[in-house]
Short mmCIF file of C-alpha atoms in Angstrom, two decimals:
data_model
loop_
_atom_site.label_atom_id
_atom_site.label_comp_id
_atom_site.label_asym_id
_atom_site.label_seq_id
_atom_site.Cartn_x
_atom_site.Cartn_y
_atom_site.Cartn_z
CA UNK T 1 6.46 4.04 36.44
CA UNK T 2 7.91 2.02 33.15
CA UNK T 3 7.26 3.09 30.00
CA UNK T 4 4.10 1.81 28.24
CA UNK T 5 4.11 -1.56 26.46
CA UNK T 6 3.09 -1.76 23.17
CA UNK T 7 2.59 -5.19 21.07
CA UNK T 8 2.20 -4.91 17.55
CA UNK T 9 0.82 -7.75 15.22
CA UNK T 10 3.12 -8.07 11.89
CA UNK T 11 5.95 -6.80 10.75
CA UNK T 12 4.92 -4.55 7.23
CA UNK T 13 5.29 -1.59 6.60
CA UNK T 14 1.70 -0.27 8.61
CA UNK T 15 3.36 -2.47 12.04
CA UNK T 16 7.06 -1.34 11.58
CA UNK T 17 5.96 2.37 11.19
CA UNK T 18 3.82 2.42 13.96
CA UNK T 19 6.84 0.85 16.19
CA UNK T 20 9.56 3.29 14.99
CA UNK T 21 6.35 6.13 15.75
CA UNK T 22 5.97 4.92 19.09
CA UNK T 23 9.13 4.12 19.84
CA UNK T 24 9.78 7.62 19.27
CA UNK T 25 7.24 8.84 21.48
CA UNK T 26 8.70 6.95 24.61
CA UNK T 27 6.69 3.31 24.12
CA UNK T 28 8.57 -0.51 25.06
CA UNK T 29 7.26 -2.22 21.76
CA UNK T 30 7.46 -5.65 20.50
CA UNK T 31 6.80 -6.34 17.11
CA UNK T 32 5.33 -10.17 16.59
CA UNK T 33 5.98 -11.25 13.27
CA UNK T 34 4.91 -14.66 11.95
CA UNK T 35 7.29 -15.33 8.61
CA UNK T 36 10.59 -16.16 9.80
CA UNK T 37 12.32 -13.74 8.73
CA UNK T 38 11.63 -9.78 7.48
CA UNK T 39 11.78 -10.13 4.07
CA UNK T 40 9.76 -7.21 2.50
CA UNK T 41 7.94 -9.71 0.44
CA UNK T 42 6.59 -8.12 -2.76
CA UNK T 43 7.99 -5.70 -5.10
CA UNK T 44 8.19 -2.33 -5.59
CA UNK T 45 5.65 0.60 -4.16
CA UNK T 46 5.30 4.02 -4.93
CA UNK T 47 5.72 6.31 -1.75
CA UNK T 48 3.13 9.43 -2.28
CA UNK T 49 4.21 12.77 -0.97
CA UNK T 50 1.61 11.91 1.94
CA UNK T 51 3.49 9.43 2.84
CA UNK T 52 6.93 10.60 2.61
CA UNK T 53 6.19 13.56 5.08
CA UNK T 54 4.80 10.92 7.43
CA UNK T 55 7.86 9.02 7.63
CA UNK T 56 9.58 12.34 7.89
CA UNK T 57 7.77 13.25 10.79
CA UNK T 58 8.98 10.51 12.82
CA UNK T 59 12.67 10.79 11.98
CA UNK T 60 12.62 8.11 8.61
CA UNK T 61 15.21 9.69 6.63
CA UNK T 62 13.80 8.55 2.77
CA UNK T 63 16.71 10.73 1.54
CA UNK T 64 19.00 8.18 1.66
CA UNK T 65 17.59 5.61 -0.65
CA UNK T 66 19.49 6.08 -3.33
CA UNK T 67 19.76 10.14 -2.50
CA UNK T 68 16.44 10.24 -2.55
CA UNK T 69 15.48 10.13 -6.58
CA UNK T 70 11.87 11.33 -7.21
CA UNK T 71 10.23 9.40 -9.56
CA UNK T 72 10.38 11.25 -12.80
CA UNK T 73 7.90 12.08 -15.19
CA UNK T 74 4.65 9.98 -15.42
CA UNK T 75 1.50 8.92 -17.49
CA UNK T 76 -1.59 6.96 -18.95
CA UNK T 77 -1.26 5.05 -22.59
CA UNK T 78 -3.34 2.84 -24.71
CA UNK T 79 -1.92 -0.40 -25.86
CA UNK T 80 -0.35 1.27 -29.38
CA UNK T 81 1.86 3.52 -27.67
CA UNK T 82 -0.06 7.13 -27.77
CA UNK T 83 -0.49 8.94 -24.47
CA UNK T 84 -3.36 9.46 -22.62
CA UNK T 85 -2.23 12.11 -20.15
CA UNK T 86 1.15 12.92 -18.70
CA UNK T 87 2.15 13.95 -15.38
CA UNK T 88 5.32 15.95 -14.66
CA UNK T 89 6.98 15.01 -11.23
CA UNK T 90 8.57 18.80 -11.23
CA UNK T 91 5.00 19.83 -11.00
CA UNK T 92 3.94 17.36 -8.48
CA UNK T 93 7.09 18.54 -6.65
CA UNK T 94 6.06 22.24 -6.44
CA UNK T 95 2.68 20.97 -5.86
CA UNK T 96 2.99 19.05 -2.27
CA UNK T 97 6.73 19.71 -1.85
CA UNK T 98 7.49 16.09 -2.71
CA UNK T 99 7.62 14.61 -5.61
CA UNK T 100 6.55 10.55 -5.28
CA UNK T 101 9.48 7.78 -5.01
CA UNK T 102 9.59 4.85 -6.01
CA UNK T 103 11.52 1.61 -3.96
CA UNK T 104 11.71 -1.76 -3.48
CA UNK T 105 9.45 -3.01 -0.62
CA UNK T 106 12.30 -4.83 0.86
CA UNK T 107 14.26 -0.92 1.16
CA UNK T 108 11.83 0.13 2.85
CA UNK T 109 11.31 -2.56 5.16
CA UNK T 110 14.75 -2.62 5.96
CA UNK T 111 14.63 1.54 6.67
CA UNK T 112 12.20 0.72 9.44
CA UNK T 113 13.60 -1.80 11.06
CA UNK T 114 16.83 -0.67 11.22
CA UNK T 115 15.31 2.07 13.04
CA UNK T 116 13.98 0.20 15.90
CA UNK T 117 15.59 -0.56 19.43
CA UNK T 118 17.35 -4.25 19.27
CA UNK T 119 15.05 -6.61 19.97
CA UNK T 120 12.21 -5.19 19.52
CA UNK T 121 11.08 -7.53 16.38
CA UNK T 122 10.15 -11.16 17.13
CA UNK T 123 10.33 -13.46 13.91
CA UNK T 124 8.19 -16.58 14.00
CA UNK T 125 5.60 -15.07 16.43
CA UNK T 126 2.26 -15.10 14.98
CA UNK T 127 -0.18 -13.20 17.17
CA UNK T 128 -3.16 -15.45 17.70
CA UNK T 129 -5.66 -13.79 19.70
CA UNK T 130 -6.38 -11.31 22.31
CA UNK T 131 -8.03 -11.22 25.79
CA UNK T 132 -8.82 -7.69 26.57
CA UNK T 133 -10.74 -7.60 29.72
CA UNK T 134 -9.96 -3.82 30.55
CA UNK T 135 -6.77 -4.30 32.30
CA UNK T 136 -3.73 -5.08 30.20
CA UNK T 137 -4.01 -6.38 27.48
CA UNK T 138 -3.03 -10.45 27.01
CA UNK T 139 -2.05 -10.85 23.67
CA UNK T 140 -1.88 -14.41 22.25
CA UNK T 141 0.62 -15.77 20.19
CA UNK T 142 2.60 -18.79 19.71
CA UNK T 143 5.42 -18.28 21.75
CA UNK T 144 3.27 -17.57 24.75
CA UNK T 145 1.31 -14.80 26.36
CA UNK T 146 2.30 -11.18 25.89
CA UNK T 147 0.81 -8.68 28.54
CA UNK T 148 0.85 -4.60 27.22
CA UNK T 149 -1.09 -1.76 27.52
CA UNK T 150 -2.02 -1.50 23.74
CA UNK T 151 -2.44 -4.00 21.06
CA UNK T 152 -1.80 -2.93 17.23
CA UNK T 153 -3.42 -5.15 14.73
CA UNK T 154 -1.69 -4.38 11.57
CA UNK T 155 -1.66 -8.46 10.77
CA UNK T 156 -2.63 -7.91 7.14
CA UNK T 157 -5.24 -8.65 4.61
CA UNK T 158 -6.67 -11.75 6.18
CA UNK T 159 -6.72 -10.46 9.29
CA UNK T 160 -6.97 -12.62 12.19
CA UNK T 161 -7.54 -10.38 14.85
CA UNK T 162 -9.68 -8.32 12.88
CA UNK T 163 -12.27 -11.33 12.16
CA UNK T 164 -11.93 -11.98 16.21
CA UNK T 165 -12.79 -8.20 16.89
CA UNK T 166 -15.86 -7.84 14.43
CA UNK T 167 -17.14 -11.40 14.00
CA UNK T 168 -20.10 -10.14 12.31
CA UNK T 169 -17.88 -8.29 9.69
CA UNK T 170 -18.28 -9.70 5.88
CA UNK T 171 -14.77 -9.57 5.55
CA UNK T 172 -13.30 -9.41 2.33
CA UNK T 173 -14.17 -9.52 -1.25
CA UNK T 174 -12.55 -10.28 -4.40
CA UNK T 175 -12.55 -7.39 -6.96
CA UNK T 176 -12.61 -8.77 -9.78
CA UNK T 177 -9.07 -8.62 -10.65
CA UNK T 178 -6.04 -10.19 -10.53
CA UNK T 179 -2.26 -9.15 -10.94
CA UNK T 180 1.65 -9.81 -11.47
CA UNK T 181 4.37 -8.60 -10.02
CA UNK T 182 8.01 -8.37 -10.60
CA UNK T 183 11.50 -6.33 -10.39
CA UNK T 184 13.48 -6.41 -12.68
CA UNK T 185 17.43 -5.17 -12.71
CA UNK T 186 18.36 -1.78 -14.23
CA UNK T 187 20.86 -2.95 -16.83
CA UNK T 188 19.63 -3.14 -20.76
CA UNK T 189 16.47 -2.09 -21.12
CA UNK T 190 15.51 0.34 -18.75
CA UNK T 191 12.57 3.29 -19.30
CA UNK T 192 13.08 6.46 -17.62
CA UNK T 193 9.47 6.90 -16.82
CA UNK T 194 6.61 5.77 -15.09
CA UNK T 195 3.56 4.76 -17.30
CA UNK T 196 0.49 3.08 -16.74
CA UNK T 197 -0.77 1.25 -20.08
CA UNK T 198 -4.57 0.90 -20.29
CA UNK T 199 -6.21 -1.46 -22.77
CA UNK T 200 -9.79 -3.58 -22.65
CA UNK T 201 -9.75 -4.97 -18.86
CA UNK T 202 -5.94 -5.39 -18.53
CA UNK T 203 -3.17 -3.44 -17.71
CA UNK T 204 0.76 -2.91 -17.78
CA UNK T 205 2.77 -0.45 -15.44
CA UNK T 206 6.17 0.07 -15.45
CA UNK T 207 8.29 2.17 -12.31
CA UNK T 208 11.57 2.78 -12.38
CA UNK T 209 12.60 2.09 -8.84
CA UNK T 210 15.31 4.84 -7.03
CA UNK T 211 18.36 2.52 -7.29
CA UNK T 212 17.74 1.67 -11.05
CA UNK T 213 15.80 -1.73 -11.09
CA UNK T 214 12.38 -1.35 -12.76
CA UNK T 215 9.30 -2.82 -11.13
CA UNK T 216 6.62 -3.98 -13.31
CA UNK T 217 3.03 -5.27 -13.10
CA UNK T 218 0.15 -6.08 -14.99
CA UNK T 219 -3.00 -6.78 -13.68
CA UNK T 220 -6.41 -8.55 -15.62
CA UNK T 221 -10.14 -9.33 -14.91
CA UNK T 222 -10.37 -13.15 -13.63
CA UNK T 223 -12.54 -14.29 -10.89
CA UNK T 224 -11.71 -15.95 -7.99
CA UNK T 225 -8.20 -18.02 -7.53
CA UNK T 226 -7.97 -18.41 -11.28
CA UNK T 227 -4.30 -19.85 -11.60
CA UNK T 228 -1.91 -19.72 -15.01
CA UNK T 229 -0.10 -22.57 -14.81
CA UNK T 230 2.82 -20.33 -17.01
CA UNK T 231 2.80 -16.96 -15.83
CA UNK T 232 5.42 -15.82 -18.61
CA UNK T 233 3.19 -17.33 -21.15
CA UNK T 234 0.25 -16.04 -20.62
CA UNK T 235 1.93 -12.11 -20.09
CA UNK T 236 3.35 -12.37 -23.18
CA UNK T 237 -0.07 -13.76 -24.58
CA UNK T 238 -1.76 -10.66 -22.88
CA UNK T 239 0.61 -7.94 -23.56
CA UNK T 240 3.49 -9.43 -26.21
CA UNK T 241 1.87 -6.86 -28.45
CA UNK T 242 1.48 -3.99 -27.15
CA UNK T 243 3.95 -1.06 -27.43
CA UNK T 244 7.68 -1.08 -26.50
CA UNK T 245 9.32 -1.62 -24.08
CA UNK T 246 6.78 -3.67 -22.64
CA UNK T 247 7.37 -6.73 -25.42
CA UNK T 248 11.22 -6.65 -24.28
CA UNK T 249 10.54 -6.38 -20.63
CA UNK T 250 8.34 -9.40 -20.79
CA UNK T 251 11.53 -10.85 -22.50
CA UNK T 252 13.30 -10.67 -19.45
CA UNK T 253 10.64 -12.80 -17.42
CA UNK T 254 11.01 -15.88 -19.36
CA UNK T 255 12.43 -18.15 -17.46
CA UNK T 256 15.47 -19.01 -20.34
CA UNK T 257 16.53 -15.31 -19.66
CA UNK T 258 19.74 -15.50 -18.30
CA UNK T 259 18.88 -13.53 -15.08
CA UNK T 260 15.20 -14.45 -15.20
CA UNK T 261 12.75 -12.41 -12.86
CA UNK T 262 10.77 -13.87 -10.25
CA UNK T 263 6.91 -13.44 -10.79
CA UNK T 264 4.58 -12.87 -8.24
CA UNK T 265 0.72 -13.23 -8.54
CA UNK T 266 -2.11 -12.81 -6.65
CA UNK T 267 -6.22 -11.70 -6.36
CA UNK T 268 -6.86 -8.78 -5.93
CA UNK T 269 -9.31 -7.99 -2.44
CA UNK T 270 -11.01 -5.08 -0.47
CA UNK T 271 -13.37 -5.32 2.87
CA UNK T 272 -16.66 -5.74 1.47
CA UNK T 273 -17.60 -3.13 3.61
CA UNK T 274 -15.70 -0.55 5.97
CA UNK T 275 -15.56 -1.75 9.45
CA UNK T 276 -17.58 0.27 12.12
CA UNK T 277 -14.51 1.36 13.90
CA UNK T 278 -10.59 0.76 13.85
CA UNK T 279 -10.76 0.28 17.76
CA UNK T 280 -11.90 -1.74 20.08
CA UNK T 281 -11.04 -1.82 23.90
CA UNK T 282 -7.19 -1.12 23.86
CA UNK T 283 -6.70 -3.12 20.48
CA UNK T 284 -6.04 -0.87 17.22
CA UNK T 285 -6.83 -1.85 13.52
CA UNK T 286 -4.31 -0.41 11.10
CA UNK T 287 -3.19 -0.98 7.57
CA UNK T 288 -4.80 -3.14 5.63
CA UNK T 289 -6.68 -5.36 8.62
CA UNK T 290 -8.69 -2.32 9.48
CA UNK T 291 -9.27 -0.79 5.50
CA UNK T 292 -8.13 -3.56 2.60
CA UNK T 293 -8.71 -1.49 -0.46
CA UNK T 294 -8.08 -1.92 -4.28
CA UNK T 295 -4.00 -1.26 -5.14
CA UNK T 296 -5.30 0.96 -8.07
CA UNK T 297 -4.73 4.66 -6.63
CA UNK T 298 -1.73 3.30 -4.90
CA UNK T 299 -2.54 3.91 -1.81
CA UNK T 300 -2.34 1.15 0.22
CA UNK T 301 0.91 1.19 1.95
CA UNK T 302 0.38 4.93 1.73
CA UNK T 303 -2.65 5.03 4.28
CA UNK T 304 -0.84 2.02 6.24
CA UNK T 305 1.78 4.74 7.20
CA UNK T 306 0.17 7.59 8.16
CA UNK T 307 -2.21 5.52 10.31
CA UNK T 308 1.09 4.85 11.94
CA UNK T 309 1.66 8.31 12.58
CA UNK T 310 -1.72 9.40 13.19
CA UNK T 311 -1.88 6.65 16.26
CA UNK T 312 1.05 7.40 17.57
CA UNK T 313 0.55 10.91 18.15
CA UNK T 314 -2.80 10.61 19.65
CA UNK T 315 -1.41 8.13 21.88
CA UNK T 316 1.14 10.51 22.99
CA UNK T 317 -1.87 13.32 23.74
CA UNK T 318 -3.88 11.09 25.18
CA UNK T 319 -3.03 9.68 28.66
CA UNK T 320 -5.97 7.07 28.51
CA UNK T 321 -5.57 4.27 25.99
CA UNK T 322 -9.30 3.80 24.76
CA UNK T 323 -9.87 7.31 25.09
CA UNK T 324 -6.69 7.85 22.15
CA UNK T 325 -8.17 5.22 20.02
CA UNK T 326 -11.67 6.66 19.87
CA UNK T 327 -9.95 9.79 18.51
CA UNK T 328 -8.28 7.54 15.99
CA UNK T 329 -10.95 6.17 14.86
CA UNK T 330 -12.90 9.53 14.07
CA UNK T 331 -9.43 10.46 12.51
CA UNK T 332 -8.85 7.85 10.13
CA UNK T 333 -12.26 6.35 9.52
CA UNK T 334 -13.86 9.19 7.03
CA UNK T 335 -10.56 9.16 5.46
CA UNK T 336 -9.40 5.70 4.56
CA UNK T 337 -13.41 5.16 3.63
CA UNK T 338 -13.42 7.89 0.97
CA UNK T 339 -9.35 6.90 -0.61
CA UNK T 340 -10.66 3.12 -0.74
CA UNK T 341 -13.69 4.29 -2.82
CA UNK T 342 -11.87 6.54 -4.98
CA UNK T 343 -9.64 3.39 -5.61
CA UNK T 344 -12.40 0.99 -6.41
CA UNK T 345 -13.90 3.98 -8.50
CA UNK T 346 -10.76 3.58 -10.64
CA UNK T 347 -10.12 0.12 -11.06
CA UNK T 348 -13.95 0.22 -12.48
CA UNK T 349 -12.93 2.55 -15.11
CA UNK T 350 -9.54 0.26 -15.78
CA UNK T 351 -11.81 -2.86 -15.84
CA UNK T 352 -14.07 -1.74 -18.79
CA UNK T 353 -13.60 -4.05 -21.57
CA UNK T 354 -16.11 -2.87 -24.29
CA UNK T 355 -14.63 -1.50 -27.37
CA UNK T 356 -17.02 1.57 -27.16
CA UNK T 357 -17.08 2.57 -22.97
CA UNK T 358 -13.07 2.00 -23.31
CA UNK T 359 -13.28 4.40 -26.12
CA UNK T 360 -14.96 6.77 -24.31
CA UNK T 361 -13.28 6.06 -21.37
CA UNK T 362 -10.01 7.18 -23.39
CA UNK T 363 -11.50 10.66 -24.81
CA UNK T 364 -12.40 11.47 -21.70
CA UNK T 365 -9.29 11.05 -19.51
CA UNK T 366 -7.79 12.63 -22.78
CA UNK T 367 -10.03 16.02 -22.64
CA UNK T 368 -9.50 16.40 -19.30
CA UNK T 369 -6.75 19.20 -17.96
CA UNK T 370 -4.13 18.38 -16.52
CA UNK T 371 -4.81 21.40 -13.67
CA UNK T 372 -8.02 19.12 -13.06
CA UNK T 373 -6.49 15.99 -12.41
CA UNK T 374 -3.72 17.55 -9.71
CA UNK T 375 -6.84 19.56 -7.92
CA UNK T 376 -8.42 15.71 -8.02
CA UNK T 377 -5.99 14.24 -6.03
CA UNK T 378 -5.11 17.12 -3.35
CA UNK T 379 -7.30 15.77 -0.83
CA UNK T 380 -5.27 12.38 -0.92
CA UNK T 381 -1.59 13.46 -1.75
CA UNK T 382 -2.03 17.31 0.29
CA UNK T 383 -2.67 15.31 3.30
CA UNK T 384 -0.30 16.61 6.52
CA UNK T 385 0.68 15.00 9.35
CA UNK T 386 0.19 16.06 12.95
CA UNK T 387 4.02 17.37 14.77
CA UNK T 388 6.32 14.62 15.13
CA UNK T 389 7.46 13.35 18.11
CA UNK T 390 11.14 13.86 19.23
CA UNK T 391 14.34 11.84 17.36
#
């Protein structure tokens, strides 16, 4: 008997874990992607210690980007400078046993791909449909029919498989927020630590990535598909005055800088409610199709990957396809449910534009320990994953 055939819908980081996982563990996988190429579209993304020992379970080296650099020290500030709270990534090392790191989406894109079998991604090859009758599985894409054993629906944000599988579903919501994006090189002005700056319903972060570009955002309460026509212009207008170096970062977006930035912006959206299951027949939900949540823990890409990992292994202890993705399900449900609303619970606080709730808002994250804050976030960044398969 052949090896199981896996097809997995899109090629992010949630679908090219899950094929380097199951790859691993013995699968045939084809990866449909629908852009043309693998571009790890986006910017930069914080990689939690949850998710670095996931990818170290299946054999994803993340030492080598750039020999590994943690991300550094870390913390919260108001719009005039002064700190809210601070984080120390020495202590978050001895914490979890990783400290956080920080890369560009594209690095790690290309990590996991260059860790798959040749041939195993197909560019161009948006996954349609599916037809699961309780045989194999027909998967239906552009290029034709695919038949496999499993289906993986990590097809993103909006979904299409997911809003075939759970008709009924609300799908998503907008959360009241939108952001910006960008990466910017390493040379001139260059901050050697993370900080999140909190001010009356907007925000400014700034990451140093591992191989010395710095990925910013900002992010602001709008409704629905409300559109600057000059994205530069109305940062600066937003944040031109708060503390340094944001002013001279924003400097470096204007498009008469001589190695201007590209901006990216977008809305920012969550299910409107969590689905009933991330399974259904031999299809899998993963990533954002099965649990869209807020971007404001960070968390995202995070659960994306161990999903990955968690699937993959219960694949491999399971003989019987539905069987292993009813055990997903009761593995990852509970879990992604409670890190979504502890992200929504944040972005509330963020959002609050009132001089006196933001004031009070401020004392409190101010008065409260630092020991507090690390106990707050074991249950997300202590998480472990199950034994790896074998490299």
């Amino acid at each position: 008997m052949g090896a199981r055939h896996v097809v997995v819908a899109g090629g992010g980081i949630g679908g090219l874990t899950t094929a380097v996982a199951l790859s691993r563990h013995g699968w045939r996988v084809t990866v449909c992607e629908r852009a043309p190429a693998l571009t790890g579209a986006g910017a930069g993304i914080v990689l939690a210690p949850n998710a670095l020992r996931a990818l170290d379970s299946i054999g994803v080296r993340t030492g080598a980007w750039a020999g590994g650099a943690p991300l550094g020290p870390a913390g919260l500030r108001t719009p005039d400078g002064a700190w809210l709270s601070r984080a120390d990534g020495a202590a978050l090392q001895a914490r979890y046993g990783r400290s956080s790191c920080a890369v560009h989406r594209a690095v790690l894109i290309d990590t996991l791909a260059a860790a798959l079998p040749p041939g195993t991604v197909r560019l161009g090859v948006p996954v349609t449909g599916v037809d699961d009758a309780g045989g194999p599985v027909a998967v239906r894409t552009t290029a034709g029919d695919l038949r496999a054993d499993l289906l993986v629906a990590a097809d993103g944000l909006r979904s299409v498989l997911r809003a075939q599988l759970f008709p009924r579903h609300p799908g998503l919501r907008h959360a009241g927020e939108a952001g910006w994006r960008a990466v910017l090189p390493g040379a001139g002005t260059a901050p050697q630590e993370a900080a999140e700056t909190w001010g009356r319903g907007e925000r400014f972060g700034i990451v140093p990535l591992a191989d010395g570009r710095i990925y910013v955002y900002a992010t602001a309460v709008t409704g629905p598909a409300a559109r600057p026509a000059d994205h530069p212009a109305e940062l600066t207008r937003r944040f031109g005055a708060w503390h340094e170096p944001i002013p001279a970062l924003l400097d470096r977006l204007d498009p008469r800088h001589p190695e201007p930035a590209g901006i990216l912006h977008h809305d920012f959206h969550e299910l409107a409610a969590p689905l009933p299951r991330f399974h259904a027949g031999r299809v899998a939900l993963l990533g954002d199709a099965a649990h869209a949540m807020t971007p404001n823990l960070g968390q995202g890409g995070c659960q994306a990957v161990e999903d990955a990992v968690v699937l993959a292994h219960l694949l491999a202890r399971h003989t019987d396809v539905p069987v292993a993705l009813a055990a997903y399900t009761r593995a990852r449900h509970r879990r992604t449910v409670r890190v979504g609303r502890r992200s929504r619970r944040i972005g509330e606080l963020a959002r609050l534009s009132h001089p006196l709730p933001v004031s009070l808002r401020n004392l409190a994250v101010r008065a409260t320990p630092r020991a507090a804050t690390a106990r707050a976030l074991d249950e997300v960044l202590g998480w472990q994953p199950p034994p790896g398969p074998p490299r």
